[in-house]
Short mmCIF file of C-alpha atoms in Angstrom, two decimals:
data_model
loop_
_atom_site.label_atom_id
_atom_site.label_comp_id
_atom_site.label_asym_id
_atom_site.label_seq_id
_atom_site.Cartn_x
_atom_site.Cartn_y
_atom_site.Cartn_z
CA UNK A 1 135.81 89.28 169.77
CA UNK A 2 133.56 91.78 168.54
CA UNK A 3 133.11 93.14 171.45
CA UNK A 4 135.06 96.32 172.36
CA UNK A 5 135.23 97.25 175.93
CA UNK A 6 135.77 100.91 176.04
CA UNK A 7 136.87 101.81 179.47
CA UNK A 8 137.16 104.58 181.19
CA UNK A 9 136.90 107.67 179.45
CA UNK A 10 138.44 111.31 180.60
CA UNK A 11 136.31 111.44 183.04
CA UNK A 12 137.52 112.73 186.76
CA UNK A 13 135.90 110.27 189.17
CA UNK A 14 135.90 106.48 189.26
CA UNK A 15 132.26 106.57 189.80
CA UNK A 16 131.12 107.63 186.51
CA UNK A 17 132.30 104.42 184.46
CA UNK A 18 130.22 103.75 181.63
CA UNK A 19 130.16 100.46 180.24
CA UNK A 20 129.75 100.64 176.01
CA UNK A 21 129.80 97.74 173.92
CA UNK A 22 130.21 97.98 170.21
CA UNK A 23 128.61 95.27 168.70
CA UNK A 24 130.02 95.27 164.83
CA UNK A 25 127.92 92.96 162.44
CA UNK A 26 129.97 90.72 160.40
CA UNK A 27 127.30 89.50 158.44
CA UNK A 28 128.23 91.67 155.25
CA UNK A 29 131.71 90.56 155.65
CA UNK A 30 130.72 86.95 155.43
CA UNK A 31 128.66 87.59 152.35
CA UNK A 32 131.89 89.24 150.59
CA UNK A 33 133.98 86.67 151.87
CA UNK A 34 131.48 83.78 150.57
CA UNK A 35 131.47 85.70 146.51
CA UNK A 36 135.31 85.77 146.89
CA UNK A 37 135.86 82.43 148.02
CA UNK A 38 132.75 81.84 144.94
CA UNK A 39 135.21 82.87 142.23
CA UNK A 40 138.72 81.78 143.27
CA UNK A 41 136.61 78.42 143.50
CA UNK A 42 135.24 78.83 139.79
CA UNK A 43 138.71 80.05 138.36
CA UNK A 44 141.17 77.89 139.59
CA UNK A 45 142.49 74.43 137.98
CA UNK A 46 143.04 71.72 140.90
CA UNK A 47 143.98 69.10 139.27
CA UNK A 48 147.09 69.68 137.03
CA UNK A 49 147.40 67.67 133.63
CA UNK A 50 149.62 64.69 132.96
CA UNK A 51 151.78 63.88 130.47
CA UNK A 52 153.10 61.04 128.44
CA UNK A 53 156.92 61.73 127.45
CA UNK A 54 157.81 60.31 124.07
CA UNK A 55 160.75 60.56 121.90
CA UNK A 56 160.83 59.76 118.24
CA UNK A 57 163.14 58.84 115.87
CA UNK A 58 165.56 61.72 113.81
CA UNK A 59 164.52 62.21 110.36
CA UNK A 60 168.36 61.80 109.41
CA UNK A 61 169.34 59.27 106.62
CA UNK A 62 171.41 56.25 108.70
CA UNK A 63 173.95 53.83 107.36
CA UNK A 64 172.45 50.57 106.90
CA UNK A 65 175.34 49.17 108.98
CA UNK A 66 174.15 51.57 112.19
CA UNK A 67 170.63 50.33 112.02
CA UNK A 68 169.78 48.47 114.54
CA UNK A 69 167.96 45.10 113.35
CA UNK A 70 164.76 44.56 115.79
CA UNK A 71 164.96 40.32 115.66
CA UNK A 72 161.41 39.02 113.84
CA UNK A 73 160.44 37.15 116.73
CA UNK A 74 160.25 40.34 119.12
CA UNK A 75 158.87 42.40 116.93
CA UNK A 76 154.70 43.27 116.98
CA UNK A 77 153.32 46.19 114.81
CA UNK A 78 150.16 47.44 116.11
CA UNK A 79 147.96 49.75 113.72
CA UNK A 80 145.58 52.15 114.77
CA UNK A 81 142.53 52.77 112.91
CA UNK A 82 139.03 54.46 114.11
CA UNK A 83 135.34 54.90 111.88
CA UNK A 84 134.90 58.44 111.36
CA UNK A 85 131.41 59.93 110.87
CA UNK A 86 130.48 62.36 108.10
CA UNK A 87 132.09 65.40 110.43
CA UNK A 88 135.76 63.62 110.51
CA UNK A 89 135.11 62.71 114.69
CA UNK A 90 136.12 59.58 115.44
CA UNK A 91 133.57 57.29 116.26
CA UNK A 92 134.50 53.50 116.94
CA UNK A 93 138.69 52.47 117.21
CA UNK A 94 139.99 49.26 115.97
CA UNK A 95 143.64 47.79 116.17
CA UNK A 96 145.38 45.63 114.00
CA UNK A 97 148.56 44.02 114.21
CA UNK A 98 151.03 41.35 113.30
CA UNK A 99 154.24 39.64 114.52
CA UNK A 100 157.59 39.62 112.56
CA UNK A 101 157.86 41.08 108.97
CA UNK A 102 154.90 41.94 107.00
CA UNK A 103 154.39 39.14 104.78
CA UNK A 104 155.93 40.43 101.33
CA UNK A 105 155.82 37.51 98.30
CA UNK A 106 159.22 37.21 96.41
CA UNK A 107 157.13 39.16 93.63
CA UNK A 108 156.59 41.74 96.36
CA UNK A 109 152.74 41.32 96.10
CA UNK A 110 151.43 40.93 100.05
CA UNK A 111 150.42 37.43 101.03
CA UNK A 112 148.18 37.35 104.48
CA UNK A 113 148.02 33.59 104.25
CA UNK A 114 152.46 33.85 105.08
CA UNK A 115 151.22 36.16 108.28
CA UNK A 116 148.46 36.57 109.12
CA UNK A 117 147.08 40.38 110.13
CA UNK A 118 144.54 40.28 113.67
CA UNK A 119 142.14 42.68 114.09
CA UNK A 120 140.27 43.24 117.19
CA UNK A 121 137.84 46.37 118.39
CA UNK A 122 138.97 48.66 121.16
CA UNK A 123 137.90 47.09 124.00
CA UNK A 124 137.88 47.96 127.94
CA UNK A 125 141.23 46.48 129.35
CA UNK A 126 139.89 44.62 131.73
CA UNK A 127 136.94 42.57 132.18
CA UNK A 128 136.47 40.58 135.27
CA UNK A 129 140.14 40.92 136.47
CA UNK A 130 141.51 39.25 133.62
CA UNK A 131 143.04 41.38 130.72
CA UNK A 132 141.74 41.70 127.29
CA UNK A 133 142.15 43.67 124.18
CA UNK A 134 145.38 45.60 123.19
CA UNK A 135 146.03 44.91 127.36
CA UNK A 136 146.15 40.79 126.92
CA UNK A 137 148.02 41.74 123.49
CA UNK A 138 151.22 43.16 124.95
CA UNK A 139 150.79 40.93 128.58
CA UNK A 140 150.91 37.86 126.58
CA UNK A 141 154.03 38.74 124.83
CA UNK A 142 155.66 40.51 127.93
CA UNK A 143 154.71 38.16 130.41
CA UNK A 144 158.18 37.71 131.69
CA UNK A 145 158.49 40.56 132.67
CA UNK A 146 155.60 41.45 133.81
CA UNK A 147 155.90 38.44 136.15
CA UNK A 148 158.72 39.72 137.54
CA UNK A 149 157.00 43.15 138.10
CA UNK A 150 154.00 41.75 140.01
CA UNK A 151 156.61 39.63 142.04
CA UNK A 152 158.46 42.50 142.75
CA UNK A 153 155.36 45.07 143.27
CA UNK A 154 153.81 42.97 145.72
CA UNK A 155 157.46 42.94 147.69
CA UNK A 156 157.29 47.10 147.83
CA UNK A 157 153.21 46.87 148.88
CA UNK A 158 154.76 44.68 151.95
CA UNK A 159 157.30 47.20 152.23
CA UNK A 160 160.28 44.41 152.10
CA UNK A 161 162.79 45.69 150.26
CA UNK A 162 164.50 48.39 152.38
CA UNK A 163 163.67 49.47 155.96
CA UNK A 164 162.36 52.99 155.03
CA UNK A 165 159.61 53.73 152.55
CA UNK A 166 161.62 56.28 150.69
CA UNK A 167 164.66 53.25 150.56
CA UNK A 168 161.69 50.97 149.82
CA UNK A 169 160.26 52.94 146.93
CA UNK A 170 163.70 54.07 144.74
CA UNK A 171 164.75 50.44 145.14
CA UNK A 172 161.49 49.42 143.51
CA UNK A 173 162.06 52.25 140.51
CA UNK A 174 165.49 50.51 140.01
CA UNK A 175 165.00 47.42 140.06
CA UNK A 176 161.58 47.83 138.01
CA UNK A 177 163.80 49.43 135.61
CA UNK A 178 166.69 46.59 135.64
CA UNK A 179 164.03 44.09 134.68
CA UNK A 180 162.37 46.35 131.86
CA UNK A 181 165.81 45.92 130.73
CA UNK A 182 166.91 43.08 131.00
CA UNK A 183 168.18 41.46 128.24
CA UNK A 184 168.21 37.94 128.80
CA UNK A 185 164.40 37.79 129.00
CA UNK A 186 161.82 37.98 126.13
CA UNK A 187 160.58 41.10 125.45
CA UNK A 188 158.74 42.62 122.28
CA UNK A 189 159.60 45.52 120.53
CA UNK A 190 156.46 47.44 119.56
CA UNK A 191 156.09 49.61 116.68
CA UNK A 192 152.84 51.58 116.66
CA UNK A 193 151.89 52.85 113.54
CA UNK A 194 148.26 54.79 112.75
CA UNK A 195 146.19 55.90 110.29
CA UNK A 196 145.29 59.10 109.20
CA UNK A 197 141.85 58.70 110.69
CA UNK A 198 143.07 56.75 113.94
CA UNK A 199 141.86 59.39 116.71
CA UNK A 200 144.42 60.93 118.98
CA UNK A 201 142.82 58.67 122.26
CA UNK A 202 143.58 55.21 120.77
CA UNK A 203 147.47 56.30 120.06
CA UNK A 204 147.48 58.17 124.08
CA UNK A 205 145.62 54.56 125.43
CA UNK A 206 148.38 52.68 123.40
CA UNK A 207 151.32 54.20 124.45
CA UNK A 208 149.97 54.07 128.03
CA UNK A 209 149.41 50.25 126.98
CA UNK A 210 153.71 49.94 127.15
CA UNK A 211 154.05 52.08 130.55
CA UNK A 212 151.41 49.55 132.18
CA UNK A 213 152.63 46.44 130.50
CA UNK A 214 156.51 47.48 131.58
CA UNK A 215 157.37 47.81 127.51
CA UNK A 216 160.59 49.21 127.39
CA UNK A 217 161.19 49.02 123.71
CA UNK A 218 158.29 50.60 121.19
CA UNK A 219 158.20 53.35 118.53
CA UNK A 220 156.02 55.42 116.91
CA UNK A 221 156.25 54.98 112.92
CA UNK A 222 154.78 56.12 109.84
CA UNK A 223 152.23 54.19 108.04
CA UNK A 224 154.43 52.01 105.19
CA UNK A 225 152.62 50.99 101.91
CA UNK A 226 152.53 47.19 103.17
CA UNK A 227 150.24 47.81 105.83
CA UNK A 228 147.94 50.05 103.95
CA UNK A 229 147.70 46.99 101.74
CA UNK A 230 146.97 44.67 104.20
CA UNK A 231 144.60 46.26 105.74
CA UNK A 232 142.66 46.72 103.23
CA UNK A 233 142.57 43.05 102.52
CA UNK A 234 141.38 42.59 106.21
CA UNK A 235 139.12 44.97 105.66
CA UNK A 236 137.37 43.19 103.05
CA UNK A 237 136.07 40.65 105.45
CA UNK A 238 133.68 42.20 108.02
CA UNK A 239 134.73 42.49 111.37
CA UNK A 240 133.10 39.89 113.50
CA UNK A 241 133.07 37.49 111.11
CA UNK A 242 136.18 36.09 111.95
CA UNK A 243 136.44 35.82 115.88
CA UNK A 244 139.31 37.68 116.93
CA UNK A 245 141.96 36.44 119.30
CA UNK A 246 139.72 35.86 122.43
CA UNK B 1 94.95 82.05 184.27
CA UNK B 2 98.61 83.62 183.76
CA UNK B 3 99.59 84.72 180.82
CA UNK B 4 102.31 82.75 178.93
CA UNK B 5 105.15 84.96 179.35
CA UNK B 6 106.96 85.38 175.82
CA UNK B 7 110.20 85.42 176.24
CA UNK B 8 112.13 87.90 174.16
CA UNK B 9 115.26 86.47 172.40
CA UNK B 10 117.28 88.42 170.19
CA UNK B 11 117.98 86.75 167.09
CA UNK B 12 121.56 88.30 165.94
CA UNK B 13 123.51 86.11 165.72
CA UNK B 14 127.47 85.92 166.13
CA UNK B 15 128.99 85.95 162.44
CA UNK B 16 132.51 86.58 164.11
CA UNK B 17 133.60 82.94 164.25
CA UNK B 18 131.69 82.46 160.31
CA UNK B 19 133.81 84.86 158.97
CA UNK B 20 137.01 83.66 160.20
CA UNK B 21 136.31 80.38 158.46
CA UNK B 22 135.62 82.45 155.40
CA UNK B 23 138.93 84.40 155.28
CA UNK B 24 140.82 81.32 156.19
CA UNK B 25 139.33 79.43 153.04
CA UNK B 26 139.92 82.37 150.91
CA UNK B 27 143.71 82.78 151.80
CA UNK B 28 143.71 79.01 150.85
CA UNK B 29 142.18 79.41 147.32
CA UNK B 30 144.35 82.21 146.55
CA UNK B 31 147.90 80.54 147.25
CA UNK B 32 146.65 77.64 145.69
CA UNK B 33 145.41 78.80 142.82
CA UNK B 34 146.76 78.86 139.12
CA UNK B 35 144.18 80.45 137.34
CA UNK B 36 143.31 78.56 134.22
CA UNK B 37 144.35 80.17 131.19
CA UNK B 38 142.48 81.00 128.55
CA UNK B 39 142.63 79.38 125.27
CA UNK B 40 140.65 79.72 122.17
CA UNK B 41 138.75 76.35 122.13
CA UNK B 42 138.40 73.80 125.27
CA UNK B 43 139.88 70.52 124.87
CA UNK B 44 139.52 67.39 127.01
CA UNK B 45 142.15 65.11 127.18
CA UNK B 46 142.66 61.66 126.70
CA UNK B 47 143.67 60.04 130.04
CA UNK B 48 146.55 58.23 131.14
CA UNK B 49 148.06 56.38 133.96
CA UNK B 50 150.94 58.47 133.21
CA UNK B 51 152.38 60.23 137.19
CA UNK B 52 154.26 63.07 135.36
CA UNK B 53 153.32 66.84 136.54
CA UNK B 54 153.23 69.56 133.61
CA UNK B 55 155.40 71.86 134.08
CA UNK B 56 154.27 75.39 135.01
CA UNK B 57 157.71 76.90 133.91
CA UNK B 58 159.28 76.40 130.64
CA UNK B 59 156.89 75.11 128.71
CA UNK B 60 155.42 75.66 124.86
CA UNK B 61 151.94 73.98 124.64
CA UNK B 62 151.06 72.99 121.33
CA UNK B 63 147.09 73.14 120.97
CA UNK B 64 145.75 71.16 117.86
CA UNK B 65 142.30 71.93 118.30
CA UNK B 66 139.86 69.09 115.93
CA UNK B 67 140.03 70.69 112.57
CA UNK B 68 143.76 71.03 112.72
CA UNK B 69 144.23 74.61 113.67
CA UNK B 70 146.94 74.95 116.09
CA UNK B 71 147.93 77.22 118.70
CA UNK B 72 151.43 78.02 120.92
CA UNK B 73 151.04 78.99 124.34
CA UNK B 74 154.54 80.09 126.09
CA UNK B 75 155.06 79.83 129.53
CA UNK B 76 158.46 81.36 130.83
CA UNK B 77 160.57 81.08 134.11
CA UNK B 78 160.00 82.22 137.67
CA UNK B 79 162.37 84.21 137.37
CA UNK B 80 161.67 87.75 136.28
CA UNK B 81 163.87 88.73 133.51
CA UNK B 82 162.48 85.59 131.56
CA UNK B 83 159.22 85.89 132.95
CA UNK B 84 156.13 84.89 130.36
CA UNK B 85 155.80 88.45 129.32
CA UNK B 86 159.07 89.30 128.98
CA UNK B 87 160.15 86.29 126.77
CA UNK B 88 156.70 86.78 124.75
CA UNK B 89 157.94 90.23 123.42
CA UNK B 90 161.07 88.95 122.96
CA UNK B 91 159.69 86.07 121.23
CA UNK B 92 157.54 88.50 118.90
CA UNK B 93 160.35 90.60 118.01
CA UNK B 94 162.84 87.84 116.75
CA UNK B 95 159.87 85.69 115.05
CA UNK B 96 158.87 88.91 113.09
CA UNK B 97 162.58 89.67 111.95
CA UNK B 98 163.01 85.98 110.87
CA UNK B 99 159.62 85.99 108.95
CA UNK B 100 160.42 89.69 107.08
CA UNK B 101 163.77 87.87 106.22
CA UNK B 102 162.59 84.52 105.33
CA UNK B 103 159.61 85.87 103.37
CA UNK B 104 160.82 89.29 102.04
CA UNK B 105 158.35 90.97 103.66
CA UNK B 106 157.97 94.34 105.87
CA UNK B 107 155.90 94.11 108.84
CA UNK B 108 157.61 95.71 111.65
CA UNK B 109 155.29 96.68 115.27
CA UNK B 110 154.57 99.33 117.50
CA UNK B 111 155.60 99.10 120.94
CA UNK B 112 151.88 99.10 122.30
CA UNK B 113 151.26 95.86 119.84
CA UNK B 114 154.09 94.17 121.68
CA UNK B 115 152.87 94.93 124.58
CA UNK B 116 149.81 93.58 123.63
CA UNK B 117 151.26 90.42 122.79
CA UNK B 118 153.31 90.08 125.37
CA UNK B 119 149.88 89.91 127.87
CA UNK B 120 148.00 87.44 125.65
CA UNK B 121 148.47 83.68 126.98
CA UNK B 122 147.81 82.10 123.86
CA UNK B 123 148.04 82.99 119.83
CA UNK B 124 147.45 81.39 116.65
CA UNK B 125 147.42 83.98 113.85
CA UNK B 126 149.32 83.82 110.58
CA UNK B 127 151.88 86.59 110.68
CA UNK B 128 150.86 88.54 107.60
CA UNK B 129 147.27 89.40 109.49
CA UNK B 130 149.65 89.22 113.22
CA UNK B 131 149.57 93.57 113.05
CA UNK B 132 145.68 93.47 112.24
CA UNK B 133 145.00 91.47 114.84
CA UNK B 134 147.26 93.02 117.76
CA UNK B 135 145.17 96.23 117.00
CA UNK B 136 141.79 94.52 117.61
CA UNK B 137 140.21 94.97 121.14
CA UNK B 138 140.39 92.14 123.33
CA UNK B 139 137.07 90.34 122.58
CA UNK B 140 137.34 90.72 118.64
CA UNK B 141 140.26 89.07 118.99
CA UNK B 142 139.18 86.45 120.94
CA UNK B 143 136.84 85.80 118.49
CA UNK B 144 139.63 85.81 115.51
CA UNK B 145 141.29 83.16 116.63
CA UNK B 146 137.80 80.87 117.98
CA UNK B 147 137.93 77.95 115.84
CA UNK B 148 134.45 77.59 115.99
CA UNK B 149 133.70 81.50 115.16
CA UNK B 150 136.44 81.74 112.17
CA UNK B 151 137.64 78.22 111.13
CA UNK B 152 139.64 79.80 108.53
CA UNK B 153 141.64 82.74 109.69
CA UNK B 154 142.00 81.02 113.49
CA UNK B 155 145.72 79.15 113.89
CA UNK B 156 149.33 79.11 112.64
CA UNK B 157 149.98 78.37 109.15
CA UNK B 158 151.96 74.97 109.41
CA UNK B 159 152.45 72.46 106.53
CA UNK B 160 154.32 69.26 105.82
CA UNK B 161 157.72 71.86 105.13
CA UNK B 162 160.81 70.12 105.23
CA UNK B 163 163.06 72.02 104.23
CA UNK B 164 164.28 74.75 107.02
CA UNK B 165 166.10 77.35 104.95
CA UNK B 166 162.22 78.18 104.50
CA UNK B 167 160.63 77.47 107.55
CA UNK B 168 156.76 77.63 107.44
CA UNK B 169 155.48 79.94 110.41
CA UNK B 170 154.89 76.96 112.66
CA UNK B 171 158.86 76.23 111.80
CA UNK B 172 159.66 80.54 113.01
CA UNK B 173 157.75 80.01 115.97
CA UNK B 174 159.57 77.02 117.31
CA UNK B 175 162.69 78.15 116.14
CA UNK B 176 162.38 81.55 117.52
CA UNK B 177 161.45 80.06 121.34
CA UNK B 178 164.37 77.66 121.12
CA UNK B 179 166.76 80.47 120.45
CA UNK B 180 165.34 82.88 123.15
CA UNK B 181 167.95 84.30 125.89
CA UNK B 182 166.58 81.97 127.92
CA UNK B 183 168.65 79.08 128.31
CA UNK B 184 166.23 77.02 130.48
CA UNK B 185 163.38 76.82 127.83
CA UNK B 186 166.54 75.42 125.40
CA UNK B 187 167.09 72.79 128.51
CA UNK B 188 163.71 71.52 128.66
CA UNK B 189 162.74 70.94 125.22
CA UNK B 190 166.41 69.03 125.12
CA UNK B 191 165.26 67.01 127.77
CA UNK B 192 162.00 66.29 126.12
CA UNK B 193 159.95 68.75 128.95
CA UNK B 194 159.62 71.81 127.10
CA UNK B 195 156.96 70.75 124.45
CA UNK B 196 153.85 69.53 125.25
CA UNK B 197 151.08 68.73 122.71
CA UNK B 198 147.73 68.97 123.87
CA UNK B 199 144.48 67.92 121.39
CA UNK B 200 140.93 66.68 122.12
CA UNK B 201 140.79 62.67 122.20
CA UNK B 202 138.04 62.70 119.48
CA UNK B 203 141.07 64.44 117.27
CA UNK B 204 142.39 62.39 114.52
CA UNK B 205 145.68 61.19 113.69
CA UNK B 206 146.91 63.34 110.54
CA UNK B 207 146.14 66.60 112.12
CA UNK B 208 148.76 65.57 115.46
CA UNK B 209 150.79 64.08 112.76
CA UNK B 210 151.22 66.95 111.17
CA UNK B 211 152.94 68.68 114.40
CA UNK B 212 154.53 65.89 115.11
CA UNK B 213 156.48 65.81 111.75
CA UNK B 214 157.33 69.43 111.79
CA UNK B 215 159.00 68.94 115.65
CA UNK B 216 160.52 66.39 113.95
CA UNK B 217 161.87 67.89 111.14
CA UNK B 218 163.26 70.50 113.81
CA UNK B 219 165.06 68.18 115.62
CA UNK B 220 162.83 68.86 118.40
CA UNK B 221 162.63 64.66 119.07
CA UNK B 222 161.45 65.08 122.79
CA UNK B 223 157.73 66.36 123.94
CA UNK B 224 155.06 65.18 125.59
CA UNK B 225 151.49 64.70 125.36
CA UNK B 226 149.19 65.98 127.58
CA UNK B 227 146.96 63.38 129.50
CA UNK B 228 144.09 63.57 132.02
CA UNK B 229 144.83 61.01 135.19
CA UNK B 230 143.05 58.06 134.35
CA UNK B 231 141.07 56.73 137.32
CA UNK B 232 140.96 53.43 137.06
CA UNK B 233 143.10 51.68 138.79
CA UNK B 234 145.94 49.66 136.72
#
């Protein structure tokens, strides 16, 4: 390849053929080659980011009559809430939540014996295959329809439901979506509220909570007087005391 | 009692085939890349099991870096006439005019400090110092805008504004970008695409809150957070 034959030159006769090989040395071509390839290397981003789409509520005034009720018995608010250390960085995040309406006395004074507010630490999602934390939180209250996903998943992992896999795959996203939907099954509405100190990973890990747990109703709220009240009274025990929901 | 003959080998070797490989690896990095862009403090994202790509085109990134400053990066079409640069200067020009107006003020620019603008990936500079700081060289105004290096000065001015006959100059900004001649950046942000907010996971709550308010009070419902993929499997 690097070898040049150089044949015949001007010369009259046939007899004087002289045979020249050029012998180039690609050494300090590699060595360029090897810095280039160096810094594309160093300056380029492989992996590309994700994101998380979410959409919240207009700030508009609506008519009582348009609101739309969430019934009691759906509904879970989950608080966020993280220790901060003397530089404001989050250090350790804790959730709290509660089912139904915060419990509000007739004399509007809050009463946590009515409904009671759970607190639990951030925990890994999984331990040993089985789900716990803000994961077992939202199963447990989802779990029909997150029976009917697993059902379903394990149907596209055999590749049953259509005969090709792109068939097999956009019938999965519909009929996934059909049963996030579904009406006639229980399913919890999730408002996620958090503090001012709450740190920016704890609201990403719970909104990725309602993708994995096939929530198709949740919101992202403001912080309402009531729960800063209440969890201040939880506060006042200290955590641990009072096993949390195992 | 011969002598052992020593034989004579040449040691060059062939760096022919080696440097095939080489060019054929750098041709790969360089249509593959997207160079990463430079912003004024490095972030790491919370993960996610979340599938969705960013978007390379059409996209405002929000940067909230720890201590609240925040940052707008623009990112424009393929497409040449709204190319990056193009819709930056465009972008300067219109959020300038709204901020004399809003704000009574006079700042106007020199071509060569809208040029300058229009090449820098991401800014975060109150507009009453924006002049000043187009006219710095490249590295002191790198620095400028360092949270680390200049806590105070570094980021746009945003506060808890609602009312948007007086935008703050987080409020111009967005405005400005959804009004652009560009009608796909308008599309995206509609469709909840064209904003993406990206902070450190150790970043608390009341500084995104803050953003998240003001896109609010825009009307800008849609956006997205930006997430590393999360390994583990679900």
């Amino acid at each position: 390849m690097a070898q040049i034959e150089t044949g015949g030159d001007s010369g009259k006769g046939k007899s004087h053929q002289k045979k020249m090989s050029i012998h180039v040395d690609f050494t300090p071509m590699v060595d360029m080659n090897m810095l280039l390839i160096t810094f594309f290397m160093l300056c380029t981003t492989m992996i590309k980011s994700q994101t998380l789409q979410i959409s919240l509520p207009t700030n508009e005034k609506v008519e009582k009559e348009q609101q739309n009720k969430v019934k009691q018995s759906e509904a879970i608010t989950v608080i966020l809430d993280s220790d901060v250390n003397a530089e404001g960085v989050p250090t350790k995040n804790y959730l709290y939540y509660y089912e139904g309406m915060p419990p509000v006395t007739e004399e509007g004074q809050i009463d946590l014996a009515l409904n009671p507010m759970k607190t639990e630490e951030f925990l890994p999602n999984e331990a040993n295959g089985a789900a716990q934390g803000m994961r077992k939180i939202f199963q447990d209250r989802n779990k029909e329809v997150v029976n009917r996903i697993n059902e379903l998943k394990a149907k596209w992992k055999n590749k049953e439901l259509a005969s090709t896999e792109a068939a097999n795959d956009s019938v999965y996203q519909a009929r996934a979506k059909e049963i996030r939907n579904d009406s006639t099954l229980k399913r919890p509405v999730v408002i996620i509220k958090a503090t001012p100190n709450a740190s920016y990973e704890s609201l990403v890990t719970a909104l990725d909570e309602m993708q994995i747990n096939s929530i198709s109703r949740y919101q992202i709220d403001r912080i309402s007087h009531n729960d800063s009240v209440m969890m201040m009274a939880v506060k006042g025990i200290p955590y641990g005391q009072e096993p949390a929901e195992e | 009692m011969g002598k052992v003959k020593i034989k004579r080998k040449s040691t060059l070797i062939d760096m022919t085939a080696m440097s095939d490989v080489t060019v054929l690896l750098l041709t790969f990095f360089m249509l593959t890349s997207t160079f990463l862009q430079k912003e004024p403090i490095t972030v790491i994202t919370p993960s996610s099991v979340s599938e969705i790509k960013v978007p390379t085109a059409n996209l405002v990134t929000v940067l909230v870096a720890p201590k609240g400053n925040v940052f707008i990066s623009l990112a424009g079409d393929k497409d040449s006439t709204f190319s990056s640069e193009n819709m930056r200067a465009e972008l300067i020009k219109n959020v300038v005019a709204e901020y004399n107006r809003v704000y009574n003020k006079n700042v106007s620019l020199t071509t060569a400090e809208v040029n300058t603008f229009a090449k820098t990936n991401m800014f975060g500079v109150s507009l009453a110092e924006l002049k000043g700081w187009l006219d710095l060289s490249q590295e002191q105004r790198d620095a400028y805008i360092d949270p680390a290096k200049n806590p105070e000065k570094a980021g746009i001015p945003i506060d808890m504004n609602q009312d948007l006959s007086k935008p703050n100059e987080f409020q111009i900004w967005m405005r400005a970008i959804y009004n652009s001649s560009n009608p796909n950046i308008e599309g995206a942000i509609k469709r909840g695409e064209g904003i993406a907010i990206k902070a450190d996971k150790s970043t608390t709550y009341d500084k995104i809150q803050v953003v998240m308010d003001n896109l609010q009070t825009m009307k800008m419902n849609k956006f997205s957070l930006m997430t590393a993929l999360k390994s583990e499997d679900e």
